[in-house]
């Protein structure tokens, strides 16, 4: 068993990005600029956005955080997105999800200029990704592809089982793994809460991607000997032995699954760190107008 180490890889990618940004600066170019819109203070969004902003700083990119109260109207948010769209200094925009229930996340996402949609959530980017055209790919799936590529994991012809059909991870992941690219060329099965014989399907996976958001759901009996296991889950589980009162768990029961695998991602220290790197990579692409010249 070998760990797919998000810590090592993300450090490496951040160094590469920092060097590229330093090059842009040295040549007198415009510094890449990421904007985040954050609504409210509930849940983990605040922490996630803070680490995105911190990563920008680490690699020398510019970042701006625009905050709104939970009471913000849909119109106000849409106007804020339009302002960013119109600002030539701002290269990339993310609107942190979830949004309050009275706001249509779809409407807000559809207002983002696809050329600044570094989260890859706009229907145009999702459609272009599905067609294999240049597009922003959402950060977690892109981070997983980067991991598979950098660890030189063979994917062609393999059976890839994705557990979970979220718009952010499961759905795009299933599309990306079947494309005629490397990584890719898998036979893909996308499973979800209504799937029958889930354990049996998981057992036939050469590459198992768990993205359902249920701590330690994937157990050793569901995993084939020698499989590659990618764990996208990150949940707080009460733990009296920890000072914080909780520990972080993935969707995979790591201790019993790991010995059966050829490669596995730890939680934390796996996919999560790669996600932030993808966002930074997309912001650099946006500044260079690589996806939409
Ligand atoms: N909420 C959870 N994950 C994400 C993400 O990747 N992007 C945004 N904008 N919101 C999220």
XYZ file of C-alpha atoms and ligand atoms in Angstrom:
304
model
C 0.000 0.000 0.000
C 1.233 3.469 -0.911
C -0.233 6.730 0.370
C -1.343 9.304 -2.168
C 0.133 12.158 -0.228
C -1.776 15.401 -0.737
C 0.576 17.249 1.595
C 3.691 16.547 -0.458
C 1.960 17.042 -3.812
C 0.207 20.270 -2.823
C 3.478 21.747 -1.542
C 5.123 20.842 -4.839
C 2.289 22.392 -6.885
C 2.255 25.541 -4.746
C 5.985 25.962 -5.302
C 5.503 25.582 -9.053
C 2.687 28.139 -9.006
C 4.691 30.566 -6.857
C 7.546 30.376 -9.381
C 5.137 31.083 -12.250
C 3.610 34.064 -10.436
C 7.101 35.384 -9.608
C 7.935 35.130 -13.323
C 4.852 37.156 -14.251
C 5.833 39.802 -11.703
C 9.437 39.889 -12.930
C 8.177 40.546 -16.445
C 5.933 43.362 -15.205
C 2.738 41.399 -15.932
C -0.572 41.610 -14.096
C -0.723 39.625 -10.866
C -3.428 36.904 -10.975
C -6.386 37.927 -8.808
C -8.959 35.623 -7.213
C -12.203 36.967 -5.740
C -14.343 35.014 -3.273
C -17.914 35.865 -2.333
C -18.882 34.508 1.090
C -22.392 34.719 2.509
C -22.941 34.436 6.278
C -20.719 32.841 8.884
C -22.400 29.446 9.376
C -20.815 26.052 8.811
C -17.355 25.469 7.427
C -17.520 27.916 4.489
C -15.620 30.582 6.396
C -12.715 28.203 7.109
C -12.633 26.959 3.515
C -12.606 30.492 2.079
C -9.918 31.581 4.561
C -7.620 28.771 3.426
C -8.233 29.664 -0.235
C -7.294 33.298 0.470
C -4.231 32.200 2.463
C -3.059 29.980 -0.393
C -3.296 32.948 -2.789
C -1.068 34.916 -0.459
C 1.427 32.037 -0.159
C 1.956 31.847 -3.899
C 1.962 35.608 -4.466
C -1.497 35.977 -6.035
C -3.873 38.771 -5.180
C -7.140 37.916 -3.420
C -10.279 39.798 -2.461
C -12.985 38.583 -0.123
C -16.467 40.062 -0.530
C -18.739 39.274 2.411
C -22.496 39.464 2.796
C -24.876 38.739 5.677
C -27.242 35.782 5.448
C -30.013 38.299 4.758
C -28.484 39.309 1.386
C -30.983 39.322 -1.464
C -30.510 37.340 -4.663
C -30.420 40.621 -6.582
C -27.618 42.037 -4.419
C -25.559 38.893 -4.941
C -26.174 38.889 -8.670
C -25.123 42.535 -8.836
C -21.923 41.727 -6.926
C -21.142 38.962 -9.439
C -21.793 41.369 -12.343
C -19.381 43.887 -10.799
C -16.645 41.249 -10.654
C -17.423 40.172 -14.239
C -16.941 43.766 -15.381
C -13.710 44.377 -13.466
C -10.696 43.618 -15.708
C -8.330 43.334 -12.731
C -10.345 40.431 -11.278
C -9.455 37.179 -13.065
C -11.321 34.472 -11.171
C -14.470 34.364 -9.030
C -15.821 31.784 -6.638
C -19.121 32.065 -4.811
C -18.759 29.780 -1.803
C -21.592 27.245 -1.472
C -23.983 26.602 0.135
C -25.976 29.827 -0.225
C -28.996 30.648 1.985
C -32.214 28.911 0.935
C -33.873 32.124 -0.302
C -31.170 32.563 -2.953
C -31.037 30.447 -6.112
C -27.459 29.139 -6.283
C -28.109 28.177 -9.926
C -29.073 31.740 -10.865
C -26.028 33.160 -9.108
C -23.681 30.610 -10.738
C -25.173 31.282 -14.159
C -24.413 34.993 -13.745
C -20.658 34.343 -13.389
C -18.745 35.048 -16.595
C -17.689 31.515 -17.727
C -14.195 32.923 -18.388
C -13.901 33.844 -14.675
C -15.670 30.717 -13.338
C -12.577 29.118 -11.785
C -14.799 26.716 -9.786
C -16.091 25.266 -13.063
C -19.717 25.360 -11.873
C -21.231 27.356 -14.763
C -23.323 25.178 -17.126
C -21.122 26.315 -20.019
C -18.008 24.984 -18.286
C -19.753 21.744 -17.308
C -20.992 21.301 -20.893
C -17.579 22.078 -22.382
C -15.930 19.654 -19.954
C -18.378 16.917 -20.986
C -17.549 17.561 -24.657
C -13.808 17.543 -23.956
C -13.436 21.221 -24.944
C -11.175 23.591 -22.983
C -13.044 24.389 -19.752
C -12.572 25.119 -16.093
C -12.931 21.845 -14.249
C -14.233 21.927 -10.699
C -11.473 21.887 -8.150
C -11.892 18.528 -6.391
C -12.162 16.368 -9.536
C -9.253 18.259 -11.080
C -7.185 17.693 -7.918
C -7.923 13.952 -8.090
C -6.852 13.813 -11.751
C -3.645 15.632 -10.849
C -2.955 13.082 -8.100
C -3.538 10.113 -10.410
C -1.276 11.710 -13.026
C 1.589 12.636 -10.709
C 1.601 9.165 -9.105
C 1.497 7.676 -12.650
C -1.505 5.499 -11.864
C -2.708 3.548 -14.887
C -6.388 4.280 -15.504
C -7.008 3.181 -19.120
C -9.361 0.224 -19.343
C -9.907 0.101 -15.584
C -13.265 -0.047 -13.843
C -13.767 3.200 -11.930
C -16.635 3.282 -9.431
C -17.705 6.703 -8.194
C -19.885 6.712 -5.067
C -21.984 9.898 -4.885
C -23.491 12.019 -7.663
C -22.964 15.577 -6.393
C -22.676 18.324 -8.986
C -19.361 19.388 -7.454
C -17.593 16.015 -7.282
C -19.370 12.768 -8.234
C -20.981 13.851 -11.480
C -17.961 15.666 -13.011
C -15.622 12.912 -11.767
C -17.638 10.266 -13.609
C -17.511 12.296 -16.826
C -13.770 12.975 -16.531
C -12.803 9.356 -15.843
C -14.516 8.079 -18.996
C -13.015 10.673 -21.358
C -10.428 9.658 -23.937
C -7.586 11.281 -21.985
C -4.933 10.335 -19.457
C -6.025 9.998 -16.682
C -9.272 8.689 -18.120
C -10.388 5.930 -20.478
C -12.053 4.086 -17.600
C -15.245 2.118 -17.680
C -17.209 4.167 -15.174
C -20.042 3.251 -12.846
C -21.676 6.183 -11.052
C -23.460 5.008 -7.919
C -25.724 6.887 -5.492
C -28.185 6.503 -2.632
C -30.668 4.485 -4.760
C -28.079 2.072 -6.173
C -28.787 -1.595 -5.523
C -25.926 -4.000 -4.720
C -23.598 -1.117 -3.910
C -21.127 -3.318 -2.014
C -20.898 -5.735 -4.935
C -20.296 -2.912 -7.429
C -17.605 -1.368 -5.210
C -15.903 -4.767 -4.926
C -15.428 -4.791 -8.695
C -13.708 -1.368 -8.730
C -10.085 -1.032 -9.781
C -10.391 2.641 -8.843
C -12.906 3.536 -6.144
C -13.775 7.203 -5.594
C -15.826 7.740 -2.432
C -17.649 11.086 -2.439
C -20.903 10.504 -0.603
C -20.275 12.432 2.636
C -20.888 9.596 5.120
C -18.029 8.988 7.546
C -16.348 5.579 7.206
C -19.087 4.226 4.925
C -16.670 2.223 2.740
C -15.481 -0.819 4.662
C -12.835 -3.441 3.827
C -15.379 -5.985 2.550
C -16.417 -3.471 -0.164
C -12.893 -3.093 -1.599
C -11.031 -5.343 -4.027
C -7.473 -6.419 -3.202
C -5.056 -4.028 -4.931
C -7.632 -1.312 -5.677
C -6.823 2.407 -5.810
C -9.025 4.209 -3.268
C -9.673 7.952 -3.372
C -11.486 9.371 -0.350
C -13.224 12.718 -0.891
C -15.055 12.746 2.465
C -14.177 15.112 5.292
C -16.543 15.011 8.234
C -16.271 15.983 11.884
C -17.034 13.019 14.111
C -17.335 13.453 17.925
C -14.197 12.122 19.632
C -13.771 12.465 23.416
C -10.049 11.607 23.173
C -9.362 14.801 21.174
C -8.886 18.247 22.722
C -11.149 19.743 20.049
C -13.837 17.147 20.850
C -13.909 15.788 17.297
C -11.770 14.016 14.748
C -11.859 14.300 10.964
C -13.044 11.236 9.082
C -13.307 10.420 5.427
C -15.893 8.288 3.643
C -13.530 5.297 3.880
C -12.771 3.278 7.010
C -9.070 3.894 6.493
C -7.489 1.509 9.020
C -9.185 -1.603 7.680
C -9.312 -0.609 3.993
C -5.739 0.682 3.546
C -3.951 -2.712 3.841
C -6.015 -4.072 0.911
C -5.222 -1.216 -1.481
C -2.371 -0.442 -3.866
C -2.843 3.316 -3.342
C -5.064 5.240 -0.940
C -5.563 8.889 0.048
C -5.438 9.750 3.770
C -7.984 12.062 5.441
C -6.937 14.706 6.242
C -3.873 15.233 4.041
C -5.255 13.809 0.822
C -7.765 15.154 -1.682
C -8.679 18.306 0.305
C -5.260 19.877 -0.125
C -5.291 19.123 -3.842
C -8.628 20.925 -4.217
C -7.168 24.267 -3.192
C -4.229 23.802 -5.561
C -6.635 23.242 -8.467
C -8.376 26.493 -7.703
C -5.038 28.322 -7.752
C -4.101 26.612 -11.035
C -7.424 27.697 -12.532
C -6.890 31.283 -11.355
C -3.508 31.357 -13.077
C -5.124 29.981 -16.250
C -7.800 32.689 -15.980
C -5.177 35.440 -15.644
C -3.401 34.047 -18.712
C -6.704 33.671 -20.585
C -5.733 30.090 -21.423
C -9.212 28.557 -21.362
C -11.056 31.409 -23.106
C -8.373 33.245 -25.149
N -18.554 24.395 -1.133
C -17.980 23.175 -0.950
N -17.026 22.961 -1.888
C -16.994 24.067 -2.669
C -16.204 24.448 -3.797
O -15.340 23.712 -4.297
N -16.481 25.679 -4.312
C -17.437 26.493 -3.792
N -17.648 27.684 -4.394
N -18.186 26.169 -2.767
C -17.958 24.960 -2.201
